[in-house]
Short mmCIF file of C-alpha atoms and ligand atoms in Angstrom, two decimals:
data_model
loop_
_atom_site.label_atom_id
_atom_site.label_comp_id
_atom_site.label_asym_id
_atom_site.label_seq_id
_atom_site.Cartn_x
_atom_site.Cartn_y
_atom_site.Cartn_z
CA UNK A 251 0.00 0.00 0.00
CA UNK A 252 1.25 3.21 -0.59
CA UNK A 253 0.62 5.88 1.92
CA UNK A 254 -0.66 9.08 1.12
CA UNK A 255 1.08 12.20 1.48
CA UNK A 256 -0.98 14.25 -0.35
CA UNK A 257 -4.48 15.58 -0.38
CA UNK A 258 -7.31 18.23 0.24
CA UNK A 259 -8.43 19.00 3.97
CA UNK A 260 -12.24 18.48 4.13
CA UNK A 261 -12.21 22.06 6.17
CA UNK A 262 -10.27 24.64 7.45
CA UNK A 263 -11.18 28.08 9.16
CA UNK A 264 -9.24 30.76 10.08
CA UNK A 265 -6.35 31.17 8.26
CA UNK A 266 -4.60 33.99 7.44
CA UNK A 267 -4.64 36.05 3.96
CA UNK A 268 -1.04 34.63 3.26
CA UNK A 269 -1.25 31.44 0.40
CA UNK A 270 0.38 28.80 2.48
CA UNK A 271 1.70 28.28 5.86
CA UNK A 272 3.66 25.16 7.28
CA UNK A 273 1.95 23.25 10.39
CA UNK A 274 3.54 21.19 12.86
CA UNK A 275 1.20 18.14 14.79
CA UNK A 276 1.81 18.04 18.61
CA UNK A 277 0.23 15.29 20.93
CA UNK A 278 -2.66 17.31 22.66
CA UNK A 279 -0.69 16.40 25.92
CA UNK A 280 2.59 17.70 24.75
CA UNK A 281 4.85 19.37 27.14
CA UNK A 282 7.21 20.84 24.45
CA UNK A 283 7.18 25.07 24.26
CA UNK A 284 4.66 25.93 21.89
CA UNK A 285 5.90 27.29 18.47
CA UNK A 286 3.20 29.54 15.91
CA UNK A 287 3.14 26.52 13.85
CA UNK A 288 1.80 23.98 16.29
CA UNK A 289 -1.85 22.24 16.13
CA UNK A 290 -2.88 19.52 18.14
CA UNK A 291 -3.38 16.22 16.51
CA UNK A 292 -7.34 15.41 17.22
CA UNK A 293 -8.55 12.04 16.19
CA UNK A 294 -11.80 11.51 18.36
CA UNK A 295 -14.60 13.29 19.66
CA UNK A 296 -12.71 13.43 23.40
CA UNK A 297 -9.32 14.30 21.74
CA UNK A 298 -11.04 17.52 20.23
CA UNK A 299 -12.34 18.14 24.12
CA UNK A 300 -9.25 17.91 25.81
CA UNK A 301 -7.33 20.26 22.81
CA UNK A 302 -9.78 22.77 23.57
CA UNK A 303 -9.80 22.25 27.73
CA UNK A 304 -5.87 22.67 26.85
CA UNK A 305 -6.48 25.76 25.56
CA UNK A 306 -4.39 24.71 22.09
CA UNK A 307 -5.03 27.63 19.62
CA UNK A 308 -4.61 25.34 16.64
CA UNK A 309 -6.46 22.32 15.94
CA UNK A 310 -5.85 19.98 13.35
CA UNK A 311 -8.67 16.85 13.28
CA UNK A 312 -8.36 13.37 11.56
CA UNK A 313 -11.75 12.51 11.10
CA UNK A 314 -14.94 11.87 8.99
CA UNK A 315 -17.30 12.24 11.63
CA UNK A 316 -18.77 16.08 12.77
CA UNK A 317 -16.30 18.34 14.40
CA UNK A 318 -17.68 19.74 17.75
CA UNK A 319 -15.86 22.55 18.46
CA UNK A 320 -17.16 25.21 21.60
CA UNK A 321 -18.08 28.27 20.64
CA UNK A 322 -15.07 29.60 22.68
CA UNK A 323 -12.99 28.00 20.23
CA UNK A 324 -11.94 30.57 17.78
CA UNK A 325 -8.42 29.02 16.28
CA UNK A 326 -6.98 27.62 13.36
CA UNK A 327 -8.74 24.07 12.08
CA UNK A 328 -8.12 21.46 9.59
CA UNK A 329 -9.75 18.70 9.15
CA UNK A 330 -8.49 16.02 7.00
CA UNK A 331 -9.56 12.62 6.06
CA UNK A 332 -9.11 9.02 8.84
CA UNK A 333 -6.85 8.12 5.42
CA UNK A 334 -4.37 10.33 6.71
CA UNK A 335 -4.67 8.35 10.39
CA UNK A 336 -0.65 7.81 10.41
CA UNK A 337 0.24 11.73 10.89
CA UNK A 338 1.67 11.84 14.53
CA UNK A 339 3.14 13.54 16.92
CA UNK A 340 5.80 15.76 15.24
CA UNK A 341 5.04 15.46 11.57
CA UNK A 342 4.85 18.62 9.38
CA UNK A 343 2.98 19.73 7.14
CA UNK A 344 2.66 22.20 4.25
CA UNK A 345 -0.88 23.60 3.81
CA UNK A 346 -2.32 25.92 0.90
CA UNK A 347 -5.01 28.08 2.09
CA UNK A 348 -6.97 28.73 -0.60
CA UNK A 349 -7.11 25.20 -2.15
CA UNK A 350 -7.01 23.20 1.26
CA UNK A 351 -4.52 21.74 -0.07
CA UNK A 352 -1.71 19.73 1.92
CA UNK A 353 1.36 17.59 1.59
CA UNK A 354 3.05 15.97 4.72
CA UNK A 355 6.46 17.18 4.39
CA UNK A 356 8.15 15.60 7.33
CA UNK A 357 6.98 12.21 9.12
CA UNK A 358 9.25 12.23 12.88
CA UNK A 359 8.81 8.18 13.04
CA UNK A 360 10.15 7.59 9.39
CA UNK A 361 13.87 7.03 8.76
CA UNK A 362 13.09 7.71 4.62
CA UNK A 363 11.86 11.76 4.78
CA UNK A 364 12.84 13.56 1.35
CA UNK A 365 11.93 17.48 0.46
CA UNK A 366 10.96 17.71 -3.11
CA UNK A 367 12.78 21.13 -3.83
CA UNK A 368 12.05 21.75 -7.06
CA UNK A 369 10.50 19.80 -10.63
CA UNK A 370 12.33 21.70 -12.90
CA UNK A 371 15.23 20.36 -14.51
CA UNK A 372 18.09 20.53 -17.17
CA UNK A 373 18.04 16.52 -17.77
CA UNK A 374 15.07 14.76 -19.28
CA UNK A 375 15.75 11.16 -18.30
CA UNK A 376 14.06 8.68 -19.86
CA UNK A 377 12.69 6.84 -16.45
CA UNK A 378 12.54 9.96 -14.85
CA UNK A 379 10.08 9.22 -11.60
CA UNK A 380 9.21 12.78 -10.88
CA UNK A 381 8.81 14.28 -14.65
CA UNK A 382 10.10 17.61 -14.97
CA UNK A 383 7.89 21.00 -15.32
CA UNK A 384 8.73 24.18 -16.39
CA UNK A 385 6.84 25.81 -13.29
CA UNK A 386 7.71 28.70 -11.49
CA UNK A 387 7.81 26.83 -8.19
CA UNK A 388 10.49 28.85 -5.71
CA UNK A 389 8.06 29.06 -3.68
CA UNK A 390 8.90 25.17 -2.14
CA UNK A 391 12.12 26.79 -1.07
CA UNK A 392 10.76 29.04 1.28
CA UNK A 393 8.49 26.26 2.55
CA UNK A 394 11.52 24.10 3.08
CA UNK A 395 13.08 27.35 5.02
CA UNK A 396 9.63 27.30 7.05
CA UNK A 397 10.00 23.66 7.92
CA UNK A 398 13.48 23.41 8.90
CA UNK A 399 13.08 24.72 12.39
CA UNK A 400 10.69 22.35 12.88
CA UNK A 401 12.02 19.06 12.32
CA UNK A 402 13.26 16.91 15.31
CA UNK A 403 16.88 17.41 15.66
CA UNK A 404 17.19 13.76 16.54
CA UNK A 405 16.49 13.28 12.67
CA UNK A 406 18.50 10.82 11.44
CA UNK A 407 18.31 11.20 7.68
CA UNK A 408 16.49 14.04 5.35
CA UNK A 409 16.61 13.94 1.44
CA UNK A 410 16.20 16.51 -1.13
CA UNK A 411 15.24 15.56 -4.54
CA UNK A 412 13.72 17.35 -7.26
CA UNK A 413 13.91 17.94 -10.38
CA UNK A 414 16.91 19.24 -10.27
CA UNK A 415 18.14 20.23 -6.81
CA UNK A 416 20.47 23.11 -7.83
CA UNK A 417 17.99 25.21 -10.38
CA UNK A 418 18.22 27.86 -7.59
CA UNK A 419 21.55 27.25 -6.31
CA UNK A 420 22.46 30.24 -4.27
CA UNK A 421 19.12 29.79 -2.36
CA UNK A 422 19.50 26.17 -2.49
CA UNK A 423 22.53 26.69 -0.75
CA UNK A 424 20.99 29.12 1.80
CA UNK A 425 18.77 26.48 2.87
CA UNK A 426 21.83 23.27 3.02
CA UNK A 427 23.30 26.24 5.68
CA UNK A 428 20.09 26.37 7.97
CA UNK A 429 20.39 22.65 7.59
CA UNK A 430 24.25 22.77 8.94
CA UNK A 431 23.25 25.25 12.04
CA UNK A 432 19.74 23.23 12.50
CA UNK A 433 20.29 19.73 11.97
CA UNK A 434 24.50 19.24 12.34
CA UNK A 435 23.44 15.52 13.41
CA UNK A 436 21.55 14.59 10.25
CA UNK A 437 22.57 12.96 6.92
CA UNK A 438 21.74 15.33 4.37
CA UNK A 439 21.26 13.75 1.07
CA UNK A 440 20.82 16.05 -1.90
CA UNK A 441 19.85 14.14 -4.94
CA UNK A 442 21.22 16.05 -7.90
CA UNK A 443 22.47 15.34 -11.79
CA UNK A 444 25.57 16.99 -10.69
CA UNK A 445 26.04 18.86 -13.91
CA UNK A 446 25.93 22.58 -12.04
CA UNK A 447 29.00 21.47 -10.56
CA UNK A 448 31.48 21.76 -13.28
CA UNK A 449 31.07 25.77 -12.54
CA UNK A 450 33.23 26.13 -9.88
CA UNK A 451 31.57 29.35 -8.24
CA UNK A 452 28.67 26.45 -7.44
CA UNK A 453 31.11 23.93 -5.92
CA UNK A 454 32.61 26.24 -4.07
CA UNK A 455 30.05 27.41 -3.03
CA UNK A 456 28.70 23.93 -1.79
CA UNK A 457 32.67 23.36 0.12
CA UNK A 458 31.41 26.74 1.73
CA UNK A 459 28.28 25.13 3.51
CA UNK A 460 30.23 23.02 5.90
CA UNK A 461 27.64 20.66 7.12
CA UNK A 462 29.61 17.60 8.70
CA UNK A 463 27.76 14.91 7.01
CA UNK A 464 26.67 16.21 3.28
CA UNK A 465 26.82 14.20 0.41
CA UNK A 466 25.34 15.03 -3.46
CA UNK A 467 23.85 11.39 -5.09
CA UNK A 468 24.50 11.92 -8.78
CA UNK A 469 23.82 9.62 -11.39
CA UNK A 470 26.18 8.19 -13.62
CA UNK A 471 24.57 5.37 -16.04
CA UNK A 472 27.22 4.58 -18.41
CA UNK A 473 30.60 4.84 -19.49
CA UNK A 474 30.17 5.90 -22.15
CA UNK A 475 29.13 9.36 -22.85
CA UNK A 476 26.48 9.07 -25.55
CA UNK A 477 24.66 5.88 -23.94
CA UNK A 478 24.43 8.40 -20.58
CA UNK A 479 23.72 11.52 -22.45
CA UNK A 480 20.32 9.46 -23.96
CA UNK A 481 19.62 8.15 -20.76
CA UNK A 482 19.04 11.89 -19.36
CA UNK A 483 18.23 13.20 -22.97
CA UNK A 484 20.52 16.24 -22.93
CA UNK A 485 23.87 15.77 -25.26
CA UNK A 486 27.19 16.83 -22.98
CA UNK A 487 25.53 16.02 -19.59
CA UNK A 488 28.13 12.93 -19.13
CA UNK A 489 30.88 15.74 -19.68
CA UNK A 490 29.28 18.22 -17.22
CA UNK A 491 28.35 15.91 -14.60
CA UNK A 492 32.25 13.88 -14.24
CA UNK A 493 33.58 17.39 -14.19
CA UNK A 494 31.19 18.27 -11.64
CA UNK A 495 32.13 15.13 -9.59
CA UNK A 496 35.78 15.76 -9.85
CA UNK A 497 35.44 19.24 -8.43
CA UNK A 498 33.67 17.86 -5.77
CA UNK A 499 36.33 15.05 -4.67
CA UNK A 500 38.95 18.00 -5.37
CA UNK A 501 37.40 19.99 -2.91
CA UNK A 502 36.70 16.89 -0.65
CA UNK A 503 33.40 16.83 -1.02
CA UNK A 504 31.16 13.11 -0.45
CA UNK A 505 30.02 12.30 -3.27
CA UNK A 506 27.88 8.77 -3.85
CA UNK A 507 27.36 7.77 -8.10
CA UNK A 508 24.04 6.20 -8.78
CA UNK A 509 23.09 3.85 -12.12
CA UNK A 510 19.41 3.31 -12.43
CA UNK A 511 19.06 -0.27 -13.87
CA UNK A 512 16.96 -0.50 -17.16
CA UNK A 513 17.71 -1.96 -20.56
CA UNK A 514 19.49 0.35 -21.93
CA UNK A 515 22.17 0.26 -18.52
CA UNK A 516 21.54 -3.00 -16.92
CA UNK A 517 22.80 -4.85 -20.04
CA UNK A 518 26.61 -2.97 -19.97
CA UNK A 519 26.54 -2.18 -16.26
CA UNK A 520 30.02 -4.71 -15.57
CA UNK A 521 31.78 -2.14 -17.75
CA UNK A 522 30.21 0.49 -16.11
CA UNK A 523 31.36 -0.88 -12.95
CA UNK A 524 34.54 -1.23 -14.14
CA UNK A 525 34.89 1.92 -15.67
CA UNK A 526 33.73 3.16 -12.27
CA UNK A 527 36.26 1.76 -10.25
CA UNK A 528 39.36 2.41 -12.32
CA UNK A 529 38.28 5.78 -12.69
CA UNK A 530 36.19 7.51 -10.03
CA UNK A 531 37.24 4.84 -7.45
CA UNK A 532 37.78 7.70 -4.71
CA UNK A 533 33.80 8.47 -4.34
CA UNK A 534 32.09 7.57 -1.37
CA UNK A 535 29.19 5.17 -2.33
CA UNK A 536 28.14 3.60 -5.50
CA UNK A 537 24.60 2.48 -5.76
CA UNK A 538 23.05 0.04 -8.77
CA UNK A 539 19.76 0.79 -8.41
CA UNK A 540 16.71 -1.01 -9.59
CA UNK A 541 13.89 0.81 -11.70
CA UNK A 542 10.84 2.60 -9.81
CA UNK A 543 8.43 2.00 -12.64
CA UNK A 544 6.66 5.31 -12.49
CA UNK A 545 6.43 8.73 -14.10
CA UNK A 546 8.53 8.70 -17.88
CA UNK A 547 9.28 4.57 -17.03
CA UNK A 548 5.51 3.86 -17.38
CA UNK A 549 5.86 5.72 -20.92
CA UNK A 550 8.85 4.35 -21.83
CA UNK A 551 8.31 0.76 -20.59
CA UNK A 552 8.80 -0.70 -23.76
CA UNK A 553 12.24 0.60 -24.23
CA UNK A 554 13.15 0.34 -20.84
CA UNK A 555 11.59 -3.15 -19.00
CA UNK A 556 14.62 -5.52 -18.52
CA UNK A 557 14.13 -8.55 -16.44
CA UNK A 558 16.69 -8.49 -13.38
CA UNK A 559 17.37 -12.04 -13.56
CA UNK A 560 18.40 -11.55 -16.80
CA UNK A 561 21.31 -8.89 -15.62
CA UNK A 562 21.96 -10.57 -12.15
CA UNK A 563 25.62 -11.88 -13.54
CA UNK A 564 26.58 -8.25 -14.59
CA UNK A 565 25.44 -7.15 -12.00
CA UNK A 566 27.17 -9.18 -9.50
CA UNK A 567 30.68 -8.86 -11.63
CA UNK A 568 29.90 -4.92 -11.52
CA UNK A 569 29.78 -5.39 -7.62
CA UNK A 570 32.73 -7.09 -7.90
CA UNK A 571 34.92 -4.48 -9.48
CA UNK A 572 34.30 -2.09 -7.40
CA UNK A 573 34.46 -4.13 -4.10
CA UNK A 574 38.35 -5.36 -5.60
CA UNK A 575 39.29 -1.33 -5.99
CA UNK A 576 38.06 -0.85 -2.76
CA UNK A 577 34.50 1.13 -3.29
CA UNK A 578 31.66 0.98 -1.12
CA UNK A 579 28.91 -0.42 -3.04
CA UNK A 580 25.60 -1.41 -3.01
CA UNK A 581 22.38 -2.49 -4.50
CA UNK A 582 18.62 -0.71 -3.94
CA UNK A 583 15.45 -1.65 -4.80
CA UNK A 584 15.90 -4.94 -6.08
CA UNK A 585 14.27 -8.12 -3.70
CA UNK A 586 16.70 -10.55 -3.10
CA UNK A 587 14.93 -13.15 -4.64
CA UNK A 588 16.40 -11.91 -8.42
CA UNK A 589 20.00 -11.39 -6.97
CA UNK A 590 22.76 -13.87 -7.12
CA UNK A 591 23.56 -14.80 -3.76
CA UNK A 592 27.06 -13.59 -3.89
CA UNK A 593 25.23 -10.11 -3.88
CA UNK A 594 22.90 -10.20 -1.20
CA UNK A 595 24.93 -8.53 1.32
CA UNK A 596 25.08 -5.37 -0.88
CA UNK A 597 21.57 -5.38 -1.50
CA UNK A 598 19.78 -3.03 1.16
CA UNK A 599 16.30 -2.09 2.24
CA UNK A 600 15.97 1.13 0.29
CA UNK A 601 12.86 1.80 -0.85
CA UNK A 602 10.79 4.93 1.11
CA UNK A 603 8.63 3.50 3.64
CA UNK A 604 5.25 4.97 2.34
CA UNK A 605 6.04 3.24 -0.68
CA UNK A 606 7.46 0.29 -0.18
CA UNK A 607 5.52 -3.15 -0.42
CA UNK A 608 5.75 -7.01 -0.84
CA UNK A 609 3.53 -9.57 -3.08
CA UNK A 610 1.74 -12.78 -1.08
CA UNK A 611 4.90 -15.01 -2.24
CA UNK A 612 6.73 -13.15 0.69
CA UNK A 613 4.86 -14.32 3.10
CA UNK A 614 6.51 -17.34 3.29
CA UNK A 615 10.18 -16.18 2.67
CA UNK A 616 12.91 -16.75 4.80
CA UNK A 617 14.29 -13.13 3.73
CA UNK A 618 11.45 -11.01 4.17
CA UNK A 619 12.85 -9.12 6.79
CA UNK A 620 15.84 -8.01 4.91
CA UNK A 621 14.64 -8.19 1.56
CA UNK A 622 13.49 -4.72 -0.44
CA UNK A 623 10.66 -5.90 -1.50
CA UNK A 624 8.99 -3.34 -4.38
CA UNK A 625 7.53 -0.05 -4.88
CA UNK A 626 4.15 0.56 -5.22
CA UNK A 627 3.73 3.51 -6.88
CA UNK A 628 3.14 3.53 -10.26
CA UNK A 629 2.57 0.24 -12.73
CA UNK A 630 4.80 -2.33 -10.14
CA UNK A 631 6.77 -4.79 -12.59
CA UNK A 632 7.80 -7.83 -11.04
CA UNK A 633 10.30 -10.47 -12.20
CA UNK A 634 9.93 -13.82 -13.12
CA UNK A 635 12.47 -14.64 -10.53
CA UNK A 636 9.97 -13.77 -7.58
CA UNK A 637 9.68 -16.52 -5.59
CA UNK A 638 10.03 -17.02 -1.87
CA UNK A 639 13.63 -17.83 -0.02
CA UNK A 640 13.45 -20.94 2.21
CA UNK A 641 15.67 -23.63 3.31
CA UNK A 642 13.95 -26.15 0.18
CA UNK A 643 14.66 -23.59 -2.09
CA UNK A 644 18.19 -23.29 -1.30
CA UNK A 645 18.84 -26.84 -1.50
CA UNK A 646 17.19 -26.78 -5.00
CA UNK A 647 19.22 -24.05 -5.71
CA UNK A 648 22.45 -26.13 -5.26
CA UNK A 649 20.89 -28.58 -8.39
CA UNK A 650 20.10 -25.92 -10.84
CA UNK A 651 21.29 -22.70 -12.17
CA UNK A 652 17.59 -21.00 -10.64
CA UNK A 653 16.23 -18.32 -11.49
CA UNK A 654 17.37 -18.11 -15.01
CA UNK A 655 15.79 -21.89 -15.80
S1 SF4 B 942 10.01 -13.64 -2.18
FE1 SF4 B 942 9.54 -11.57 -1.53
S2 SF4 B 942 10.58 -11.31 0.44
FE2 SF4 B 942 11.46 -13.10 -0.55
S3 SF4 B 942 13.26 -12.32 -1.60
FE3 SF4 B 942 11.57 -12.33 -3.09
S4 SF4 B 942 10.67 -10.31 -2.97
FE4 SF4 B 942 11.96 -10.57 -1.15
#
């Protein structure tokens, strides 16, 4: 199931005349200081009695049923839909006025939060998940800047994807510093096609942030220029974007190279790998990804679809050229089950919890617990190699050369 983190309240009442504001859920009993941004989190009748007894000034209900509010009451409210019942305690949210509509930006319990920052973009990549808009949309930005002081410092991990990440670099920037004085403890991810990096005034200007545990994800899917430069449909991206991660290992900067697998990478992805590791061998993380079908992949299925069991033996001699020069390397989004075994302890968990999933043959899987599973957005593919891990299989295994027959 895939949880939702969008949607339209049912109502809301006294907002002010500005477009948007960001929200923050608090347990009605909460004994933290009370910021602006703070509603209670109502989900029954007595919750919305003991908000208002607390005298909250903000009240944000999950609920179908009517809302009884006293007439004394004369806050902010939202109501939203019992779909939404997993916001909690510390989740934030970003809330249009006029439309009613909201997004949950920030879930406290979940280790997989990412900040869409932007969905414009210089690439046009063929599987591209979140397909890019020519939208004036800055406006994110100074939601992000709105959110940051409200996300648990205790946050162990926080993404930001787009589009592409550094459209707005200088205020892109701005916000990676509020991250370094906010949130010093947390991983910052920044997904980005690395390509504004090969001007140095933006690299430099990233070594000039100084948050202790930074790293840019960029993709790399080939070694070869022209197969890459199809890939993200924009002819001298492969140039721009190994220039860009050069500067950024110059100025000792982490750096982690992703390849999305798909048919037009999966099937050369052991020279890829060992292009990779002769040449960039100094970055910090390489991950061979599997495909999120969804977005441009749904479009371009036909071109892209590739079977993993039909790659698994690249794959696994891609792992192993990087693991010989000494790179970090792993595998996402792929379920055991279509690996070679020699792989599995590179393959990780790393699909977003709200949209992460397994099919019935799990159930009875020795590896469910450490498998990836699949996505569920989208138009899910699943291999032919799906079929559950148990001691019988393994024994099997040993007989024939499974999945492939
Ligand atoms: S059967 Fe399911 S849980 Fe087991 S390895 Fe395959 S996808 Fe993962």
């Amino acid at each position: 199931m895939t949880l939702p983190l969008y949607g339209t309240a049912s109502q809301s009442a006294r907002f002010s005349d500005k477009a948007r504001s960001v929200l923050r859920l608090r347990s009605i009993d909460s004994a933290a200081e009370r910021h602006v941004a703070d509603f209670a989190l109502a989900k029954t009748p007595d919750d919305i009695r003991r908000a208002t007894e607390a005298d909250w000034p903000s009240i944000l209900v999950v609920s179908d049923g009517p809302i009884d509010l006293p007439s004394t009451f004369t806050g902010r409210l939202v109501a939203v839909s019992p779909k939404y019942d997993y916001l909690a305690d510390g989740d934030v949210i970003g809330f249009d006025h006029a439309s009613r509509k909201f997004r949950t930006l920030y879930r406290r319990n979940s280790a997989h939060n990412s900040f869409l920052v932007t969905e414009r973009c210089n690439n046009y990549c063929l599987m591209c998940s979140q397909p890019p808009k020519d939208v004036d949309d800055r406006w994110i930005l100074s939601e992000i800047k709105e959110s940051l002081p409200l996300i648990d410092r205790a946050t162990r991990a926080l993404t930001f994807t787009g589009g592409e990440t550094l459209s707005d670099w200088e205020e892109f920037t701005e916000v990676l510093k509020e991250c370094r004085d906010r949130l010093p403890a947390t991983a910052i991810q920044v997904l980005t096609n690395g390509r504004a990096f090969s001007d140095s005034r933006i690299v430099d200007a990233w070594k000039d942030i100084g948050h202790p545990n930074l790293m840019a994800a960029i993709p790399v899917y080939a070694s070869v220029d022209h197969v890459h430069d199809h890939v993200v449909q924009a002819k001298g991206a492969f140039d721009e974007t190994i220039l860009g991660i050069l500067k950024l290992k110059d100025r000792g900067q982490r750096v982690e190279i992703r390849v999305v697998l798909h048919a037009l990478t999966a099937p050369i992805i052991e020279d890829t790998g060992r292009w990779l590791a002769r040449n960039l061998p100094f970055v910090d993380h390489v991950a061979l990804m599997g495909l999120e079908n969804t977005g441009f992949a749904i479009a371009n299925d036909a071109m892209l679809w590739m079977d993993p069991v039909d790659y698994g033996d690249g794959l696994a001699r891609a792992v192993d050229h990087l693991s010989a020069a000494g790179v970090n390397v792993s595998i996402y989004n792929l379920p055991k089950c279509v690996l070679p075994k020699s792989v599995w302890p590179h393959a990780l968990q790393s699909i977003s919890d709200w949209k992460n999933g397994f099919v019935e043959e799990c159930d009875r899987c020795d590896e469910k617990n450490t498998c990836s599973g699949f996505f569920t957005t989208g138009r899910p593919r699943f291999s032919r190699g799906v079929r559950a891990i148990t001691a019988q299989r393994n024994e099997l295994t040993t007989l024939a050369d499974w999945p492939r027959n």
